[in-house]
Each structure stands twice: as C-alpha cells, then as structure tokens.
Coordinates of C-alpha atoms in Angstrom, one line a residue:
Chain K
X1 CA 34.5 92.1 120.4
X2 CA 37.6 91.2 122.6
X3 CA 39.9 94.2 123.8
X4 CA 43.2 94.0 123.8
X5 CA 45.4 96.1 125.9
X6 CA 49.6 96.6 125.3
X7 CA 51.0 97.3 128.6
X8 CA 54.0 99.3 130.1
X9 CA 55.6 99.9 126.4
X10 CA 59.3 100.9 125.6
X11 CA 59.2 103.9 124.0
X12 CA 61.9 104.8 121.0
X13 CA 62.7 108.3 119.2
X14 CA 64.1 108.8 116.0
X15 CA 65.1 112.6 115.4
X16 CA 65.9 114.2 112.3
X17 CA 69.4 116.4 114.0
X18 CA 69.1 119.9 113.3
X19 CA 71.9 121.3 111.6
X20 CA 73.9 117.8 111.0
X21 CA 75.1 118.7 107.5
X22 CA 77.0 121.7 109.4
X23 CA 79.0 119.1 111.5
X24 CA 78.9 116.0 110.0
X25 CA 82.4 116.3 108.3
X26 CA 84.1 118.1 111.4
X27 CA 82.8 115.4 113.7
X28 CA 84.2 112.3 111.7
X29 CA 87.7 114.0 111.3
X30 CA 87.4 114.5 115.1
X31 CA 86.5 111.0 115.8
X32 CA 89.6 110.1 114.0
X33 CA 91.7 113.0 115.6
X34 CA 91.1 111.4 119.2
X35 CA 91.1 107.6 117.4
X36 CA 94.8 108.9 116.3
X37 CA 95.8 110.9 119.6
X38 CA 94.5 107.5 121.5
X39 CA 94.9 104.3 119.7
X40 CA 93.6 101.9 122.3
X41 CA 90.1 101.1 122.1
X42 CA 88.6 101.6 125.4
X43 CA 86.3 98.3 124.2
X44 CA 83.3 98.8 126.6
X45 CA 81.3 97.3 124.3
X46 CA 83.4 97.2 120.6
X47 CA 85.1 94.5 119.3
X48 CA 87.7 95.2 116.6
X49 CA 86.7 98.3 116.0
X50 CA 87.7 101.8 118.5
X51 CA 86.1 103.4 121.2
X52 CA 86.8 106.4 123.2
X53 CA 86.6 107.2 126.4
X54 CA 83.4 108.3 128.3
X55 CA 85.1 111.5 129.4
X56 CA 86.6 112.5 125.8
X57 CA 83.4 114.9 125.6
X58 CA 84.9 117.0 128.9
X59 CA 88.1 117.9 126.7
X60 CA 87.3 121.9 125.4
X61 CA 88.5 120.9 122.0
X62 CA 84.7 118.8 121.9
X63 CA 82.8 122.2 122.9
X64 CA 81.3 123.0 119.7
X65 CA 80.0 119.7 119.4
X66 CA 79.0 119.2 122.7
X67 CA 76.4 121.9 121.5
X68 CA 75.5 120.7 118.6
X69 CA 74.5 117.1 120.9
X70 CA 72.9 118.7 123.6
X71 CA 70.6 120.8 121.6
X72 CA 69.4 117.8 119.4
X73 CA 69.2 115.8 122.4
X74 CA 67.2 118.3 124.2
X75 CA 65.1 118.5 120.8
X76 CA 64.4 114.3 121.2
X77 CA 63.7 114.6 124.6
X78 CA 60.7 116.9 124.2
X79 CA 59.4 114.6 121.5
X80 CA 60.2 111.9 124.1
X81 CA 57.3 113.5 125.7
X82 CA 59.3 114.7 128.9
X83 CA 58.3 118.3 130.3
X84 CA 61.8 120.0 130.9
X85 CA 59.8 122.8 132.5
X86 CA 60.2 120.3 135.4
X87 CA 63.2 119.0 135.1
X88 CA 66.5 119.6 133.7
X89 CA 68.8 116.9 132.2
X90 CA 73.0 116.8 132.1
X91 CA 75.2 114.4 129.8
X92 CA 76.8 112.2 132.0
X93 CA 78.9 110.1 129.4
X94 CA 79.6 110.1 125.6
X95 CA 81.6 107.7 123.9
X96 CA 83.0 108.1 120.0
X97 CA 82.7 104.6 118.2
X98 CA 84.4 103.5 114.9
X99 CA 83.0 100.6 113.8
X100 CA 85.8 99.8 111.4
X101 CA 84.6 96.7 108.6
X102 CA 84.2 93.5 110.4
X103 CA 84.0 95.2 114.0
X104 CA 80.8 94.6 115.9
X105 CA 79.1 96.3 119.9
X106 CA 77.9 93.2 122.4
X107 CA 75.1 93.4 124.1
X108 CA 74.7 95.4 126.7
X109 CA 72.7 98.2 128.9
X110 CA 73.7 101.0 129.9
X111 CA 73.3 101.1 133.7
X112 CA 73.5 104.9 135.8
X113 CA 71.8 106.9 133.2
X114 CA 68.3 107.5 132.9
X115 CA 67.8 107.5 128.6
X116 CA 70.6 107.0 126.8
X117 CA 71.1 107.6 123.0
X118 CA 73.0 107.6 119.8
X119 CA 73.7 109.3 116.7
X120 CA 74.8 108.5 113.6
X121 CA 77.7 110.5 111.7
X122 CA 78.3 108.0 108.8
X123 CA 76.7 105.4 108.2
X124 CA 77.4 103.1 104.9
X125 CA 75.1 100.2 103.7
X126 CA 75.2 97.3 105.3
X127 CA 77.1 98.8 108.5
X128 CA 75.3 96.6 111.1
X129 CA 71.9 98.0 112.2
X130 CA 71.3 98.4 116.0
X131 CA 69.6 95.3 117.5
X132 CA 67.5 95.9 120.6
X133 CA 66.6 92.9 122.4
X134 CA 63.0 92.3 124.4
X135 CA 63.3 92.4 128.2
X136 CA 60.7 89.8 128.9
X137 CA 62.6 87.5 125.9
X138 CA 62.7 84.7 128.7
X139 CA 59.8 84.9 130.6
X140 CA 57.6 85.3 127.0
X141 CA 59.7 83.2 125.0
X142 CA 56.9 80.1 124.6
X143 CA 54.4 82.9 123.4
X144 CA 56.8 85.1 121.0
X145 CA 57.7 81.7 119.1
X146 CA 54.0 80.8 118.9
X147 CA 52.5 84.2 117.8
X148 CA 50.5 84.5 114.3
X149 CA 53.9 86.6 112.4
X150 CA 51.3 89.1 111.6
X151 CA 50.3 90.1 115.6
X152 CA 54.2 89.5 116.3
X153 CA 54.9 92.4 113.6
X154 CA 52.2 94.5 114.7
X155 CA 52.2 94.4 118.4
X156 CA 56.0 94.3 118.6
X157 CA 55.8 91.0 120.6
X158 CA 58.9 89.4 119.1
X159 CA 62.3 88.6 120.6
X160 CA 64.2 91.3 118.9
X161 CA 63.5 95.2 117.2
X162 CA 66.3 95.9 114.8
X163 CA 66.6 99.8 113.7
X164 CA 69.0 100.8 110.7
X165 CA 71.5 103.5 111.5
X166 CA 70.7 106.6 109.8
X167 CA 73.1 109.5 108.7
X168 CA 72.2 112.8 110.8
X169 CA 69.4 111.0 113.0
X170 CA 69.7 110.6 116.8
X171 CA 68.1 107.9 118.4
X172 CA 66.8 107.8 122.2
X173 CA 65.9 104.6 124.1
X174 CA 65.7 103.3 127.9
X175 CA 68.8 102.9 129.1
X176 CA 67.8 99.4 130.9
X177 CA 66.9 98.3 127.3
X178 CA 69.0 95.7 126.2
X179 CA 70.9 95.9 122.8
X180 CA 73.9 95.3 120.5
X181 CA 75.5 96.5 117.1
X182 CA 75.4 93.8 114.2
X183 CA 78.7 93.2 112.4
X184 CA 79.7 95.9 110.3
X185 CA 79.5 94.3 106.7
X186 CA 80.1 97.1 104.5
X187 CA 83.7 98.0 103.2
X188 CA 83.9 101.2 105.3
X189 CA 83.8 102.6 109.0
X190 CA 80.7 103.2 110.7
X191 CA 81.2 106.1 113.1
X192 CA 78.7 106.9 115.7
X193 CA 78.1 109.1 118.8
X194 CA 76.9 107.2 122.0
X195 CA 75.6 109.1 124.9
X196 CA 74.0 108.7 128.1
X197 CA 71.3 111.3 130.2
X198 CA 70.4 112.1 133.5
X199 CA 67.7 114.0 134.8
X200 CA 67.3 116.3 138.0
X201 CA 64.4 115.0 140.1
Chain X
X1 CA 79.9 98.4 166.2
X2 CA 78.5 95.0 165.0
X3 CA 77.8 94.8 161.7
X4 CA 76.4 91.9 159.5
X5 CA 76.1 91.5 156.0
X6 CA 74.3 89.3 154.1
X7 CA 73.9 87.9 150.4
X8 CA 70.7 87.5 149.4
X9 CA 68.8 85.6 147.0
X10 CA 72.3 83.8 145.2
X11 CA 72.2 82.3 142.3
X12 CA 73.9 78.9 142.1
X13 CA 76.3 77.7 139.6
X14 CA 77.6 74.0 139.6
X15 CA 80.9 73.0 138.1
X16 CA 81.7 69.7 138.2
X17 CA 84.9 67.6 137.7
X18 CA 83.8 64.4 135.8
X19 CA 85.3 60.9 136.3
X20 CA 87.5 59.4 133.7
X21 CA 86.8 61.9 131.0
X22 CA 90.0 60.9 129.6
X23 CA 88.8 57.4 128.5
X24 CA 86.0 58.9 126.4
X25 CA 87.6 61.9 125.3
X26 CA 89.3 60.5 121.7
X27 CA 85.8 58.8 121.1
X28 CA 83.8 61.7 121.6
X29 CA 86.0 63.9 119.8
X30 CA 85.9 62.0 116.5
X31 CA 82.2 60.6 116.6
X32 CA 81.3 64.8 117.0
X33 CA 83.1 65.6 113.7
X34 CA 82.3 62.4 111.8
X35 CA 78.2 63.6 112.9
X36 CA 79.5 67.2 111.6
X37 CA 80.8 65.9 108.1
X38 CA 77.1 64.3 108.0
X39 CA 75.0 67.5 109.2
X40 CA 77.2 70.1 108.5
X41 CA 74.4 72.6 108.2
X42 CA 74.7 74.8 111.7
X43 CA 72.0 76.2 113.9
X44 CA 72.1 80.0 114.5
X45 CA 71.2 80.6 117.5
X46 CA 73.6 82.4 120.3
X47 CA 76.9 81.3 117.9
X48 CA 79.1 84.0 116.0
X49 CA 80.3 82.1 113.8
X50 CA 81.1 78.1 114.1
X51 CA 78.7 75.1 114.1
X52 CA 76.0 73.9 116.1
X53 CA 74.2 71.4 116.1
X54 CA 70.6 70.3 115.7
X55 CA 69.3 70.3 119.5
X56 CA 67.6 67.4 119.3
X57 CA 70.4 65.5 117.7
X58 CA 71.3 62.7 120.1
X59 CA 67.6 61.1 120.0
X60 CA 68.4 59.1 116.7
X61 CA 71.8 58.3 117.0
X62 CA 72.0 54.9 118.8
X63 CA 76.2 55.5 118.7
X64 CA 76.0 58.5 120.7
X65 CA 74.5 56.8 123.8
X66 CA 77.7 55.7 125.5
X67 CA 78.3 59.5 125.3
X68 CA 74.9 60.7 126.5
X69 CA 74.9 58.3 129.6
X70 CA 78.5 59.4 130.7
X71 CA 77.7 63.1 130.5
X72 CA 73.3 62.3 132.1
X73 CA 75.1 60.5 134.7
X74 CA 77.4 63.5 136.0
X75 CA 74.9 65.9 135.7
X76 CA 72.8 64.2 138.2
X77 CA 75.9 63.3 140.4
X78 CA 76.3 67.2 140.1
X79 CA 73.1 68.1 141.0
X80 CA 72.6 66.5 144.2
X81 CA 71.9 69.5 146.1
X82 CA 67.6 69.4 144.0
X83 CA 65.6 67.3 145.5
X84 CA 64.1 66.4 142.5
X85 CA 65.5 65.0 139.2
X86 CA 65.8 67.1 136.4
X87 CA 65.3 65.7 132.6
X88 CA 67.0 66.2 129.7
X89 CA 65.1 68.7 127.3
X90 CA 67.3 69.4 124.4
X91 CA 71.0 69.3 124.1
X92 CA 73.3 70.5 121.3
X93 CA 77.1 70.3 120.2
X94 CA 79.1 73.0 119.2
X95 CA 82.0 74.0 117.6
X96 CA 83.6 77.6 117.9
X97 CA 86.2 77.9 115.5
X98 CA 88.9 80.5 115.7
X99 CA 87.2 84.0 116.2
X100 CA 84.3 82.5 117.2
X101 CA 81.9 83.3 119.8
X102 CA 78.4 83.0 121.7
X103 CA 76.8 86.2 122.1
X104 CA 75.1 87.2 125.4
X105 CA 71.7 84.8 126.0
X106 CA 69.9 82.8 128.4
X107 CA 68.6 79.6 127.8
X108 CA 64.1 80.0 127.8
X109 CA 62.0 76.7 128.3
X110 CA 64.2 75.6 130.8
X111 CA 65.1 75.2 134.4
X112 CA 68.9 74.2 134.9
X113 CA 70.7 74.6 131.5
X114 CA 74.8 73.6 131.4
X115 CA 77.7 72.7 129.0
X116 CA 80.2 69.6 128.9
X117 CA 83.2 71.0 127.5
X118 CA 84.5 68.6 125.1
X119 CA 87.8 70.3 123.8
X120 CA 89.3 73.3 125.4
X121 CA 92.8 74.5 123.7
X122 CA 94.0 77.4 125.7
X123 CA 92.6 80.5 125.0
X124 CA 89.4 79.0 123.3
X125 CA 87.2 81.6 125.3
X126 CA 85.8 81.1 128.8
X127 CA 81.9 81.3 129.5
X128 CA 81.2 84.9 131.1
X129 CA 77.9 85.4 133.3
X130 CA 76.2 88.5 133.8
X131 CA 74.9 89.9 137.0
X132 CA 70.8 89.7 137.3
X133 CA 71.2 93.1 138.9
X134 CA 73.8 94.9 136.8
X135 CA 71.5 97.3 136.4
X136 CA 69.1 97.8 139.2
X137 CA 72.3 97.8 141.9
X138 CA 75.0 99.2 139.4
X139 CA 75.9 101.4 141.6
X140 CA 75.8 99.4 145.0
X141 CA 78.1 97.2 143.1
X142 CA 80.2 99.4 141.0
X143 CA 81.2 101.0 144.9
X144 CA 82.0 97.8 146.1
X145 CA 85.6 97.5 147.5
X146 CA 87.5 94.9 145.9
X147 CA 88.1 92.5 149.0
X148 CA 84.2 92.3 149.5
X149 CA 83.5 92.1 146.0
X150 CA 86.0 89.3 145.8
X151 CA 85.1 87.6 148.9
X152 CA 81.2 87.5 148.1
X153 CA 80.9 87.3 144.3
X154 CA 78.9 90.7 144.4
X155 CA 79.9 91.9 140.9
X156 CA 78.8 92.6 137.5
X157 CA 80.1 89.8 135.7
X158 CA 81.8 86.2 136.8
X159 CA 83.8 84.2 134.9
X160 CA 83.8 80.2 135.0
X161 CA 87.3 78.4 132.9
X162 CA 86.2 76.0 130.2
X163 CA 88.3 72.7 131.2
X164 CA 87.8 69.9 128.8
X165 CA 86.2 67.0 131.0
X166 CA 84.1 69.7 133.4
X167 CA 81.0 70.5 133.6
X168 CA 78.7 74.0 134.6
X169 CA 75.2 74.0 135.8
X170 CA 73.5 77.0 136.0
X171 CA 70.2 78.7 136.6
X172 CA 68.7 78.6 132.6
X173 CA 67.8 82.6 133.1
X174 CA 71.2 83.7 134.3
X175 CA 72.6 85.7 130.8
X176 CA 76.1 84.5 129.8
X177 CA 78.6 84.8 126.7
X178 CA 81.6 83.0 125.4
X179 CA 84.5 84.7 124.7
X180 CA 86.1 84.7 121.3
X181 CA 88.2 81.7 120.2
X182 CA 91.5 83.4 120.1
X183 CA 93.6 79.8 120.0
X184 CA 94.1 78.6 116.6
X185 CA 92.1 75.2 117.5
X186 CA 88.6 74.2 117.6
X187 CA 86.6 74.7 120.6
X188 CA 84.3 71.9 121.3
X189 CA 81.4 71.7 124.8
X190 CA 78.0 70.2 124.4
X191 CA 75.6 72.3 125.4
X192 CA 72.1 70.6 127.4
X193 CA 68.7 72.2 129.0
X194 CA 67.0 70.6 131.5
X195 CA 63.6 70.6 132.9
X196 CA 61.3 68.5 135.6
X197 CA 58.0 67.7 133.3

C-alpha cells in the first residue's frame, strides 16, 4: 500500500466568539458611527464599499470592544495550538469594513503580522464568502488542473479554499496567505472586523 | 565611508513601442468585435467583468493572421535580450468594459507572458505588478526612502501605462492586476503566453 504524506499545511480556525450576541448590535452602530465621523474609505483593500483606518481601534471610544476581540482572539489562538505560556501576542492593526452591496476586497496579504484574522458582525446571504488562494497555485498549477476532483476536494490540493462568512465566528489564518472578498451580492451591508497579531519571541 | 548597494535578482519587464500600429489598428479593432458578435460567450478566468476570449482562438481563424504576425513579430523584436526563441502558447483577446477589471494573477504554464494593447481610452485602467517580496522584505521596503525607492524600483507595487500600439513582456510568475475601467469606453489588449518547448 502506497503512503501518502501532506506536507507543511496551512492551518485555519474557525471560532464560535464568546459573548457575540452581547456586542453584535453595538459593534455595527459603531462601524457606522466611525463610517459617518470619516466618510473616506481608507480602501486598503475595498472597493466601493468603506474601510477604516488601521489605528481606529487606538481611539478609547473602541475599549470595550477591543476586549471583547482580544479575548476571542486569545480564545482562537489556543485552538490554533500556540502555547501562550511562552509567548504573549499584541494587536498590531484592526480595520472596520462595510462591504456595502456590490463592494468587493482584492487580493491581498497581510505583510508585518504574524496571524491575522477576521470576524464577522453581519453577514447576509450571498455577501461574498472569503476566497483564500493556494500559495504554490503557480508552481502546482499542471497538477491541481489534472487531479481526480475527488483527491483535489479531499486533500485540499486545488487553486482556491473559499469559507462563507459567518455571524459571531472569528476566523484566524497565516498572514502570508493570500486572499480576497467576493462581490457582495446580497441587498445589504456586510460588515466585518479585520485584524492583524504579533507575537513576542 | 564607501558604501555600495546593490539590486539583486531583478525581475525584467519589456515594453515595447510597436512599428506602424496605426495602420492596423481600424482592422484589428473591427475584426475583434465582429469575432465577439460570433463567440460572444466569455472565458472567466482573471476578468471582473467583460469578455475574453477562447485562448486558443487565433489557430482557426485564417483572417486573423495578418494580426498575429504583426504582434509574433514585435515580440521577438522585443525580446532580443533571450538567447533563445520563445513560442507562442496560447493567446487571448479581451474586452474590459466600463467597471471592469482583472483581478490579481500570474500567468502558470508559462515562461514570458505579455499583452498588446489594442484600445486604450484614458482611464481604461493601467496593468499593476506586485512585488515577489511584498511580504518577505515588507519592511526593508516599506522603510525605503522615497529617492531610493524611486531610483531602484525597490517597492511594493509598479505600475506600467496601457498605450494602444505597446506592448509588455514580463516574467509569467510576476502577479499583476488591471485597474478598473473608469473611462466610459471599451478597453481592448490581447493577452499571449509564451514558452520554449
């Protein structure tokens, strides 16, 4: 019997935020609060839609939720599998997105952080699922397209992993790992929390 | 204090200025949307939106030859610099109408990819290339002083004008977008990969 052996994986976390139905309608009525206060999109990565700046979590008026995050992100990075008996992590950047209808994220990574994350504050159907690309999509691309569909499911050996945006769940991935945000199709906003993590060595 | 600095490992990008593009141009223009009325099913592949065609299209249509010499023709003129001649793999039209665009993608299968813009009203969007180390030296760059990162092309992103009658060659894995099509007029560039099999 052959053996077959999946190397060097990209790991992803979906967490189930603690205490989300607490915050949920504060949070969106802040995202518009700042959307109001600041109009222009900061557009790192949106198109049509708004996006704040990466410092707009420094502002005390965010404290309470800055909480909130970091204790749900400390809860995902312990299911990540990282020992924070060893280390400690900070939030080095958090950006509020409004994907209003018909808005859409390019792809990009997120360089300078060391896992980097999102979560979900409202999330209609239809409102463009997160698309994360694979990194060796060039060098593999002759043996993706020729893969049996069933190993290419199983094995995760395909060009793309989409994951649909969840209400109240957080979602951690490698910052290096490319990825963008499908149009959003449904007839309302989509309103998310991005974030970015260091860690002390 | 002597101090040297070097770039290493460049990537190299080609634009060239084709000859007489102005005596093909009407020609080319109308035989790529008479082909469109005939296939107007598009390809989805890196385009938001618009039309592109099959990439295999020009190997059974005898009328697009003239076309496919003129623009063969440059691209070896262009690449001059290989000591080898590359062959054409595949090559595609498209069409990016307003609010169109080509999402971030490299080009697999492939050597030297480039594109022969056809049609280029102002503000049709402009090909942007991304950094191989954007993030492996983000910060090394992001630091960069302006003048330096000017001077030496040492930055996260570089971006080439699409000039109707030009042409780009570029390394097929260096990733690269087009900007939306904010003009109110078609955008049209013929897209090619090329390989030495």
């Amino acid at each position: 019997m052959d053996k077959k052996y999946l190397l060097f994986p990209q790991k992803l976390i979906v967490h189930d935020c603690e205490d989300f139905e607490i915050y949920q309608e504060k949070l969106i009525k802040h995202c518009y609060m700042v959307r109001d206060e600041e109009p222009n999109s900061w557009d790192y990565t949106m198109r049509h839609g708004w996006q704040s700046s990466t410092s707009e979590f420094r502002a005390p008026r965010f404290n309470p939720f800055l909480e909130f995050i970091t204790k749900n992100i400390r809860q995902s990075i312990v299911s990540y599998g990282i020992d924070l008996s060893k280390t400690n992590f900070c939030i080095n950047a958090i950006v509020l997105n409004i994907n209003q209808p018909g808005s859409y994220q390019i792809s990009h990574i997120h360089p300078s952080a060391h896992l980097s994350g999102v979560m979900w504050a409202k999330t209609p159907k239809n409102c463009g699922n997160i698309g994360f690309q694979n990194q060796n999509c060039f060098s593999l691309s002759s043996i993706m397209i020729n893969l049996l569909p069933d190993i290419q499911a199983i094995e995760k050996i395909q060009p793309y992993f989409y994951v649909e945006p969840q209400e109240g769940k957080m979602l951690l991935f490698p910052p290096e790992l490319r990825h963008h945000v499908e149009t959003n199709l449904s007839g309302e906003d989509r309103i998310s929390i991005g974030f970015n993590i260091l860690f002390d060595h | 204090m002597n101090v040297e600095r070097y770039c290493l490992f460049p990537s190299i990008a080609t634009y060239a200025y084709c000859d007489n593009y102005s005596e093909i141009k009407d020609d080319l223009i109308n035989w790529i949307y008479s082909y469109q009325k005939k296939n107007p099913e598009t390809e989805n592949k890196s385009n938001q939106g618009g039309w592109q065609s099959s990439d295999l299209f020009y190997r059974n249509e005898k009328s697009f030859s003239r076309f496919y010499n003129y623009i063969e023709s440059s691209i070896h003129s262009a690449l001059s610099h290989h000591t080898v001649k590359f062959r054409m793999n595949n090559m595609w039209i498209n069409i990016n109408r307003k609010n169109d665009h080509n999402a971030a993608h490299q080009h697999p299968h492939s050597h030297v990819s480039g594109v022969f813009w056809v049609k280029t009203p102002e503000n049709c969007g402009n090909i942007v290339f991304e950094s191989p180390h954007y993030f492996d030296q983000y910060i090394n760059i992001f630091t960069l002083n302006s003048d330096f990162s000017n001077n030496t092309n040492c930055s996260f992103n570089y971006t080439f004008y699409a000039r109707e009658g030009n042409m780009l060659l570029f390394p097929s894995p260096l990733r690269h977008w087009v900007q939306e099509n904010t003009s109110d007029e078609d955008r049209i560039s013929i897209s090619f990969n090329l390989d030495n099999f």
